[in-house]
Structure formats: structure tokens, C-alpha cells
PDB file of C-alpha atoms in Angstrom:
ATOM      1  CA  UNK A   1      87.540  99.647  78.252  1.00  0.00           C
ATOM      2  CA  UNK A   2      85.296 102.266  79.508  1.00  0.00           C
ATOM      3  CA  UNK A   3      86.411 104.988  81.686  1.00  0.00           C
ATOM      4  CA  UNK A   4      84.920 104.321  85.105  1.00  0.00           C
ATOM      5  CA  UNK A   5      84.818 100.242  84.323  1.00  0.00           C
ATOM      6  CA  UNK A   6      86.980  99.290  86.742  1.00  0.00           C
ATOM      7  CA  UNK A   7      85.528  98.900  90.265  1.00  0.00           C
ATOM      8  CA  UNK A   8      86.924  96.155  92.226  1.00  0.00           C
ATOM      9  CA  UNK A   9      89.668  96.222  94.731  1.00  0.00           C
ATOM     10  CA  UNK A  10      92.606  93.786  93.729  1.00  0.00           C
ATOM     11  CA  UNK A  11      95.289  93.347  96.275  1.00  0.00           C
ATOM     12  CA  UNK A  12      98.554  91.177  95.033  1.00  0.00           C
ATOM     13  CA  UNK A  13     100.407  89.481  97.928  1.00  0.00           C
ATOM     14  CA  UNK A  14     103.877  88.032  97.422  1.00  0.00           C
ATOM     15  CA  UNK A  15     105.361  85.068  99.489  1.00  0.00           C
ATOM     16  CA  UNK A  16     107.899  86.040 102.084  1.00  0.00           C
ATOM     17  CA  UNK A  17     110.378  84.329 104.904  1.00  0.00           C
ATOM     18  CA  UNK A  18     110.298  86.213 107.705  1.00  0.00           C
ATOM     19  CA  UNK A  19     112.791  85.394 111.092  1.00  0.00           C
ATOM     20  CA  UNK A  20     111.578  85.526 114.053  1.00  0.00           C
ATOM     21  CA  UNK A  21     114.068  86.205 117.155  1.00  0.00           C
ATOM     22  CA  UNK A  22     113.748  82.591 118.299  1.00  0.00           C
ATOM     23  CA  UNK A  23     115.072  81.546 114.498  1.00  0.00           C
ATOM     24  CA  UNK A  24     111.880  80.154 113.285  1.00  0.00           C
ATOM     25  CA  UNK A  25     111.174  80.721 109.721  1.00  0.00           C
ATOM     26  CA  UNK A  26     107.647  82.045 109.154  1.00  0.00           C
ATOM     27  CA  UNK A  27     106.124  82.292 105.666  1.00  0.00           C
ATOM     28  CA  UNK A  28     103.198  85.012 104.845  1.00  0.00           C
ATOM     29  CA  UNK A  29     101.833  86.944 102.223  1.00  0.00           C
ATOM     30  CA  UNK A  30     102.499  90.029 102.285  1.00  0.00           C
ATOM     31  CA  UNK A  31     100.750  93.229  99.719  1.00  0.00           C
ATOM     32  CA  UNK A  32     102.925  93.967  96.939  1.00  0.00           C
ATOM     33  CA  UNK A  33     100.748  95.743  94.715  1.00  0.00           C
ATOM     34  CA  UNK A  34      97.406  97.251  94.712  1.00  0.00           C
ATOM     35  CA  UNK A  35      95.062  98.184  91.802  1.00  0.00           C
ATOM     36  CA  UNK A  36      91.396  98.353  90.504  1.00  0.00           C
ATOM     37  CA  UNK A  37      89.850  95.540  88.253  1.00  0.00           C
ATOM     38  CA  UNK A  38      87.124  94.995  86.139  1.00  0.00           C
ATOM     39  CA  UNK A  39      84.973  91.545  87.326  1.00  0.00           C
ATOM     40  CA  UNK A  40      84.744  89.810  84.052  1.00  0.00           C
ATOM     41  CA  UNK A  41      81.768  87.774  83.769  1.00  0.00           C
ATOM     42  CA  UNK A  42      81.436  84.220  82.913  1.00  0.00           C
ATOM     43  CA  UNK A  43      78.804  81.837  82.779  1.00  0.00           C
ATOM     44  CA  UNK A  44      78.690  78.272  82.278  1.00  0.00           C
ATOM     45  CA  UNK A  45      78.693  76.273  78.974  1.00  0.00           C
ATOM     46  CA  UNK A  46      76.148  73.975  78.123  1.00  0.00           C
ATOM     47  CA  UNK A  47      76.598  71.222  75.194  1.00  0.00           C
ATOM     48  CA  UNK A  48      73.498  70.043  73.083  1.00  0.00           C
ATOM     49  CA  UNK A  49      71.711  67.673  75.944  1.00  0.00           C
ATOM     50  CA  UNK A  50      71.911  70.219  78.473  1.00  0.00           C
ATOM     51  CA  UNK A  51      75.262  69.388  80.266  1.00  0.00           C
ATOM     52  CA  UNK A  52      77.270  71.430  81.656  1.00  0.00           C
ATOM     53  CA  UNK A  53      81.247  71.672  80.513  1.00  0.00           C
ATOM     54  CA  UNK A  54      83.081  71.920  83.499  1.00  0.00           C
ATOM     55  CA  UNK A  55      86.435  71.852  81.861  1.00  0.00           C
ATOM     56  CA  UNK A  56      85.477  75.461  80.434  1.00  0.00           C
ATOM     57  CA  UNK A  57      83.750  76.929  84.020  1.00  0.00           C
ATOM     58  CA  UNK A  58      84.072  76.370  86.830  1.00  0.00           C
ATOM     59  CA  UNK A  59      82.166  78.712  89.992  1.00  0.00           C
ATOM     60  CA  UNK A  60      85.840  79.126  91.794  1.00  0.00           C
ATOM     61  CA  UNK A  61      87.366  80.606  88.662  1.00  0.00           C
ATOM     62  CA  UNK A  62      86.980  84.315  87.940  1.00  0.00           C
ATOM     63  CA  UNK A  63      88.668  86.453  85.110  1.00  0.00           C
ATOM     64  CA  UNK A  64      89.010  90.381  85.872  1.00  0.00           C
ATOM     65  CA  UNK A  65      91.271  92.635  83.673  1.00  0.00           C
ATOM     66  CA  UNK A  66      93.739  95.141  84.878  1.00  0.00           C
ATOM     67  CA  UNK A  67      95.736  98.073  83.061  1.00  0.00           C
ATOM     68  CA  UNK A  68      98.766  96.643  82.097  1.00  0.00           C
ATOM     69  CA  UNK A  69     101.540  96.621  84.608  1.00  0.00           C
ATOM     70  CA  UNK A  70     105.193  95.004  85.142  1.00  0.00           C
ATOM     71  CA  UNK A  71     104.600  94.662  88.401  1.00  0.00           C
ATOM     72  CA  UNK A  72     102.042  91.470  88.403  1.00  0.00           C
ATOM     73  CA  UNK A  73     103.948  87.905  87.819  1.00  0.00           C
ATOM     74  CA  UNK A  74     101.914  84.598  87.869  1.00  0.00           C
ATOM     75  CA  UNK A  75     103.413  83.644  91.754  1.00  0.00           C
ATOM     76  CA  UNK A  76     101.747  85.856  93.410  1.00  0.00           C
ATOM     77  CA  UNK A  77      98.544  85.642  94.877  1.00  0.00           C
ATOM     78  CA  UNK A  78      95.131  88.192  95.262  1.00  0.00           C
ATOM     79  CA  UNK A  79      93.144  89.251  97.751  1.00  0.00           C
ATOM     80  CA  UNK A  80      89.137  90.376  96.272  1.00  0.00           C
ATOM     81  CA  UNK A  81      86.197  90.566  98.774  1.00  0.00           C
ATOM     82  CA  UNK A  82      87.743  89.124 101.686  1.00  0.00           C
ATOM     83  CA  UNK A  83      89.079  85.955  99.671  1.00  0.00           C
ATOM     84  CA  UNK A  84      92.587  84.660  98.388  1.00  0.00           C
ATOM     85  CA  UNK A  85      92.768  83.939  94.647  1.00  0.00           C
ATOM     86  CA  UNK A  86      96.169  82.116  93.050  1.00  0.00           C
ATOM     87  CA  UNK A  87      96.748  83.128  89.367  1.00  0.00           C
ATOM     88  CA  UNK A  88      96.402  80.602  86.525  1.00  0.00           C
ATOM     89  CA  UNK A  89      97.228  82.854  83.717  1.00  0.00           C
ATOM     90  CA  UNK A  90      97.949  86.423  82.649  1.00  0.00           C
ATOM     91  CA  UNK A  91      96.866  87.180  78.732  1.00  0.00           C
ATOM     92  CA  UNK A  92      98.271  90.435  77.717  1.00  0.00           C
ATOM     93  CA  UNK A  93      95.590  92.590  75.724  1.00  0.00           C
ATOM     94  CA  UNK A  94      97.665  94.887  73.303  1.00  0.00           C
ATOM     95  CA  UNK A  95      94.584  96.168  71.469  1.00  0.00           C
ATOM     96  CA  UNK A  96      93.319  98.906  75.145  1.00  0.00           C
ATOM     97  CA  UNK A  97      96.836  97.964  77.315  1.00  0.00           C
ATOM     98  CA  UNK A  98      95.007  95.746  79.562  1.00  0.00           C
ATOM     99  CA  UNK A  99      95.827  91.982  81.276  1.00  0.00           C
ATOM    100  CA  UNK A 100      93.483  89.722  81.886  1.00  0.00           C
ATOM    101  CA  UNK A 101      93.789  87.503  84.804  1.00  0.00           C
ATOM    102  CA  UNK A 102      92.338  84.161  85.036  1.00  0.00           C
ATOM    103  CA  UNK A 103      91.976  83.520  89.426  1.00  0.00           C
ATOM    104  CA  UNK A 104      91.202  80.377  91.391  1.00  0.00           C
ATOM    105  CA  UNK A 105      89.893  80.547  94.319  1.00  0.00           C
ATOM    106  CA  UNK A 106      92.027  79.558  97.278  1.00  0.00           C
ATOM    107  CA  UNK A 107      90.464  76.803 100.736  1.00  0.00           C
ATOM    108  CA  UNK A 108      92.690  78.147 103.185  1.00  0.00           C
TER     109      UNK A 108
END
């Protein structure tokens, strides 16, 4: 990984109960964690007659890659440009101490 490679804004939000004084039981996402990410790019895969394989790519999933941390588990969520992402996988890179994440992006 280059120095300087890692640009974007990642924000990890972990789900919380939260009382209010009336007893209701509110649950938000609230920051955790915040670091900066490299924006992986992927494109999509085409077979032989020109099809696309949307089992490989999809346009809602993004990868980006992090330095590795302990402090990033798979039930949290992420917050890049303005959107919420949930996490499908986390590959540990041993070779430059980096994860990569594998997001999907979130209707809400």
C-alpha cells in the first residue's frame, strides 16, 4: 500500500439500546470507530457472449481496505459519502497489515 493511498472517510457505527425517560427502548447507531480507507475498485465480469455475472458484482457492493485493527467486527455497520454500508466480510491481508472489507449498501 502506498503511503498517501488511503483517502476515504470510513465511519463504523455499532447498534445500541438506549432508554428513554418514558421507558421506551430506542435502537441507533452510534460511531464506534473512525479511520481512512482505500476505495477498491471493481468492475463487472463479463462471460464469453457478453453477459454480465452478477453473482461476482454487483453496483451496491464496494471493497475498501483498512490498516489492520481489532477494533472492526463484522456487526457493525459504515458510514462513506453520506451512505450506510453493512459488512459482508473482513479478509485479513498479512502480506502490508491491511483488511479488506467487502460493504453492501444499505435502503434505509
Amino acid at each position: 500500500m502506498r503511503a498517501g493511498s488511503m483517502r476515504e472517510r470510513l465511519t463504523f457505527n455499532e447498534l445500541t439500546e438506549t432508554q428513554s425517560p418514558s421507558g421506551a427502548v430506542r435502537k441507533t447507531w452510534t460511531p464506534v470507530y473512525e479511520c481512512r480507507g482505500f476505495y477498491k475498485r471493481s468492475s463487472p465480469v463479463y462471460d464469453k457472449d457478453g453477459v454480465e455475472a452478477k453473482e461476482l458484482y454487483r453496483g451496491e457492493t464496494i471493497f475498501m481496505i483498512v490498516r489492520e485493527t481489532s477494533q472492526i467486527n463484522a456487526n457493525y455497520r459504515v458510514g462513506y459519502k453520506g451512505f450506510m454500508y453493512e459488512i459482508i466480510l473482513i479478509t485479513p491481508v498479512h502480506s502490508d497489515n491491511t483488511l479488506e472489507i467487502q460493504l453492501r449498501k444499505i435502503n434505509e
